[in-house]
Short mmCIF file of C-alpha atoms in Angstrom, two decimals:
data_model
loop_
_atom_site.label_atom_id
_atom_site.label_comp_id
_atom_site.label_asym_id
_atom_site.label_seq_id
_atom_site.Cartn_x
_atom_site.Cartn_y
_atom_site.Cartn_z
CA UNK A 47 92.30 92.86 105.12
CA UNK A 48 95.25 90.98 105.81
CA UNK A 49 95.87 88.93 108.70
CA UNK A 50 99.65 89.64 108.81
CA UNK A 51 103.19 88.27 108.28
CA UNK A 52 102.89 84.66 107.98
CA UNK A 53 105.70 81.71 108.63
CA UNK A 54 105.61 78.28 107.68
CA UNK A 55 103.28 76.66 110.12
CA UNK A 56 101.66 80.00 111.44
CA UNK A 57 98.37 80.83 111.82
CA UNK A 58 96.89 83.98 110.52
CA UNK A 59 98.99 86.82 111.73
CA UNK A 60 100.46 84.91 113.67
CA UNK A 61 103.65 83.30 115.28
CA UNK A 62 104.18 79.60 116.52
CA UNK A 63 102.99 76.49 115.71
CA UNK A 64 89.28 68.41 116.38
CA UNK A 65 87.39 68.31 119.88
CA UNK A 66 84.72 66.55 122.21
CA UNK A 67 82.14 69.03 123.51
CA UNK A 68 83.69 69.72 126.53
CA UNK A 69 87.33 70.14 124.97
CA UNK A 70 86.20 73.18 122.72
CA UNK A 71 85.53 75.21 126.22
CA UNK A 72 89.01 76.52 126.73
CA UNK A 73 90.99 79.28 124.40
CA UNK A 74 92.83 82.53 124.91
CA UNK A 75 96.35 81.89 126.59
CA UNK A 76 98.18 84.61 126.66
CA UNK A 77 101.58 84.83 124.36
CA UNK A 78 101.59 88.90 124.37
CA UNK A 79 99.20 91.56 124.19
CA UNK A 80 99.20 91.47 120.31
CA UNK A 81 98.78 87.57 120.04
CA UNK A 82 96.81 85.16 121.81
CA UNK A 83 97.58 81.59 121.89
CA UNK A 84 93.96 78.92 120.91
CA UNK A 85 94.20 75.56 121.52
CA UNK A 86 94.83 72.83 118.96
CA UNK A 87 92.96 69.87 120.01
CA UNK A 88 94.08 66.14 119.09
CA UNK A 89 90.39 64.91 118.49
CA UNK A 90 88.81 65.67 114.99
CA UNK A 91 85.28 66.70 113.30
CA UNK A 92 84.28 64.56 111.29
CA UNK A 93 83.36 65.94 107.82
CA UNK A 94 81.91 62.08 106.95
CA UNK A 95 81.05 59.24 109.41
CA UNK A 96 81.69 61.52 112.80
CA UNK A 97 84.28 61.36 115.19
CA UNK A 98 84.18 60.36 119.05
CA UNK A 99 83.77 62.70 121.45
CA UNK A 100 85.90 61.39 124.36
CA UNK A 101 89.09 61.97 123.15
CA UNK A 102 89.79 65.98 124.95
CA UNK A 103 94.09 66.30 124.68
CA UNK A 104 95.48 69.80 124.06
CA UNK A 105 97.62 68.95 120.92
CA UNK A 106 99.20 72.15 120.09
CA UNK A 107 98.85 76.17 120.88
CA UNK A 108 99.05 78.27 117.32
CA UNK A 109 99.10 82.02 117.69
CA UNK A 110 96.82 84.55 115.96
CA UNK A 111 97.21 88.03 115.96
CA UNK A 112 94.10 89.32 118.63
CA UNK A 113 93.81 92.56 116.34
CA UNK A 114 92.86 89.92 113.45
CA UNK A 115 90.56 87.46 115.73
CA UNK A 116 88.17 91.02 116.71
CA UNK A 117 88.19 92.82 113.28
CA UNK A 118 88.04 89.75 110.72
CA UNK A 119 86.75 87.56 112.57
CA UNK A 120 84.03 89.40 115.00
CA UNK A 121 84.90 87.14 117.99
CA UNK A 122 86.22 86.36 121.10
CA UNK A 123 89.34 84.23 121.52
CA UNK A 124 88.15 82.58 124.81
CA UNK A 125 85.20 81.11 122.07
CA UNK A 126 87.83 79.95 119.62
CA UNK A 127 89.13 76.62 119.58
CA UNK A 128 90.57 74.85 116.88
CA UNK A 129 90.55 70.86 115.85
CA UNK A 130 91.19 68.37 112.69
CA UNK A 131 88.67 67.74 109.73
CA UNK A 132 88.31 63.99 109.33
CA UNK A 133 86.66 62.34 106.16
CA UNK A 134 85.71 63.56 103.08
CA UNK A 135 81.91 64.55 103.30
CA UNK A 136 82.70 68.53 103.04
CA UNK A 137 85.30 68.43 100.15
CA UNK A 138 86.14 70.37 98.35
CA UNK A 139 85.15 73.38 101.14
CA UNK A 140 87.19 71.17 103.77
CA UNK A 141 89.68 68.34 103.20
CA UNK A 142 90.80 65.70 105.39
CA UNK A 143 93.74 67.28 107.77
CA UNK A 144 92.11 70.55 107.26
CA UNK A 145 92.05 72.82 110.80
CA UNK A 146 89.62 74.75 111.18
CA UNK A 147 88.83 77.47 113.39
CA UNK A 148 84.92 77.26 115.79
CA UNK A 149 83.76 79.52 117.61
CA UNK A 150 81.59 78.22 120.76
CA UNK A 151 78.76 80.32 121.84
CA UNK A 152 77.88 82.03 118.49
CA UNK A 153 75.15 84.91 119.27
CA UNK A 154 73.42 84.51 115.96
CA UNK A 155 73.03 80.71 116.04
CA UNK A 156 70.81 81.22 113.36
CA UNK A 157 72.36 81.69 110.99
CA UNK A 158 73.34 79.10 107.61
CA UNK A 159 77.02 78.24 107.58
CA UNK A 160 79.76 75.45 108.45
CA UNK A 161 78.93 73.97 111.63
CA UNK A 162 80.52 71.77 114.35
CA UNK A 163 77.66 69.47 115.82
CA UNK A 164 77.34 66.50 118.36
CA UNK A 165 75.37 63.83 117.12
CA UNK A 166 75.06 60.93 120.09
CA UNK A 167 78.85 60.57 120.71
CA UNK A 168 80.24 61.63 117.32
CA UNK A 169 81.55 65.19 115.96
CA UNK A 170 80.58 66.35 112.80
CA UNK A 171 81.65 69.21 110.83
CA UNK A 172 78.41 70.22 108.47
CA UNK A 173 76.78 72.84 106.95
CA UNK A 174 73.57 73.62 108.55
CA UNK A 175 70.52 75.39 106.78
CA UNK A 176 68.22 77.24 109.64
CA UNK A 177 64.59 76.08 108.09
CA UNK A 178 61.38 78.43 108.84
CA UNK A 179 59.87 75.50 111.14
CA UNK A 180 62.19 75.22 113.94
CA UNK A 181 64.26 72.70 111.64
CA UNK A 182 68.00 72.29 109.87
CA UNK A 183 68.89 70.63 107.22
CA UNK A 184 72.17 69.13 107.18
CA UNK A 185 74.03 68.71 104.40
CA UNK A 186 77.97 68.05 103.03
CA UNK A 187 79.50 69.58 99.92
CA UNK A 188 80.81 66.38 98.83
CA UNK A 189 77.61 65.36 96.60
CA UNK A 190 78.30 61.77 97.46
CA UNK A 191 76.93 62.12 100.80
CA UNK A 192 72.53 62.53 101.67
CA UNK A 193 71.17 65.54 103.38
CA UNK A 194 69.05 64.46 106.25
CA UNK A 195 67.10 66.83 108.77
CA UNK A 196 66.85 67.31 112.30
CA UNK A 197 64.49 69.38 114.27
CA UNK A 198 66.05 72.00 116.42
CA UNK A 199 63.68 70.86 119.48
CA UNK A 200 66.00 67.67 119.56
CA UNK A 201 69.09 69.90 120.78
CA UNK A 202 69.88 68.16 124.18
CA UNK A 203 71.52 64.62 125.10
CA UNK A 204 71.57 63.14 121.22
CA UNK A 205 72.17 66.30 119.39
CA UNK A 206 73.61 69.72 119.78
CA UNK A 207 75.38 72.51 117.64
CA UNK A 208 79.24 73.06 119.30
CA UNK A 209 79.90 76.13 117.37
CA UNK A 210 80.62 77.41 113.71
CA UNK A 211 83.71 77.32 111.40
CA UNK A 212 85.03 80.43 111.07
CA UNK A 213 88.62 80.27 109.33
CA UNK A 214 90.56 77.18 107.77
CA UNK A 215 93.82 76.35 107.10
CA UNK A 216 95.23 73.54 105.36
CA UNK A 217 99.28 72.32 104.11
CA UNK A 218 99.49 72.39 100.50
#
């Protein structure tokens, strides 16, 4: 389905115009009850060598329609944050500049996709393969770049999975 009229600079459906940990907690102000307003944040994921975590500034508000964000996307905007793709590890999926869409909380963690993860202090945006024996296997799209594994027991201080990518945009 469509997400709706677009402008230059909108989001999907939408009206106006990457993250630490704790800066991907807040979404969902209000613009009207058939938009909601997600939070552009001024830190990126790093889709290469990772970017720091301690950077947390609201950048920008963009506006997506809330009809599109429950039917297309399954999800909630107070889990919906959006930030920056840095590097070039996940190109030609994601580019550098790219913004992409996560969504905190995800019920079916489990699930292979695009990830946002922590890894010590850096973001990175990866795609994660759930492996039978409590393991992932992280990997880029950019073929340039080694796959390496982590087991999901490690999830704490040095390692945890933010959220997954759910929509991207990027300026042509």
């Amino acid at each position: 389905g469509s997400a709706g009229g677009r402008g230059a600079g909108s989001a999907p459906g939408g009206g106006a115009g990457a993250a630490g940990a704790a800066a991907l907690a807040g979404g969902g102000a209000r613009l009207d009850d058939a938009y909601v307003l997600l939070p552009l944040y001024g830190v990126q994921g790093g889709a290469g060598e990772g970017a720091l975590v301690n950077l947390e500034e609201v950048e920008d508000l963009l506006a997506f329609k809330r009809e599109w964000i429950t039917r297309e996307l399954r999800a909630s905007p107070d889990e919906l944050s959006l930030i920056h793709v840095r590097g070039e590890s996940m190109v030609p999926t994601l580019n550098p500049g790219d913004v992409i869409l996560v969504e905190r909380n995800r019920r079916e963690t489990v699930s292979d996709g695009i990830y946002v993860i922590r890894m010590g202090e850096a973001l990175l945006v990866k795609r994660l393969q759930f492996l039978p024996e409590g393991a992932l296997l992280v990997t880029s799209d950019n073929p340039a770049y080694q796959a390496f594994r982590v087991s999901l027991r490690e999830q704490g201080e040095d390692f945890s999975i933010i959220g997954r990518v759910v929509w991207a945009g990027r300026r042509f």
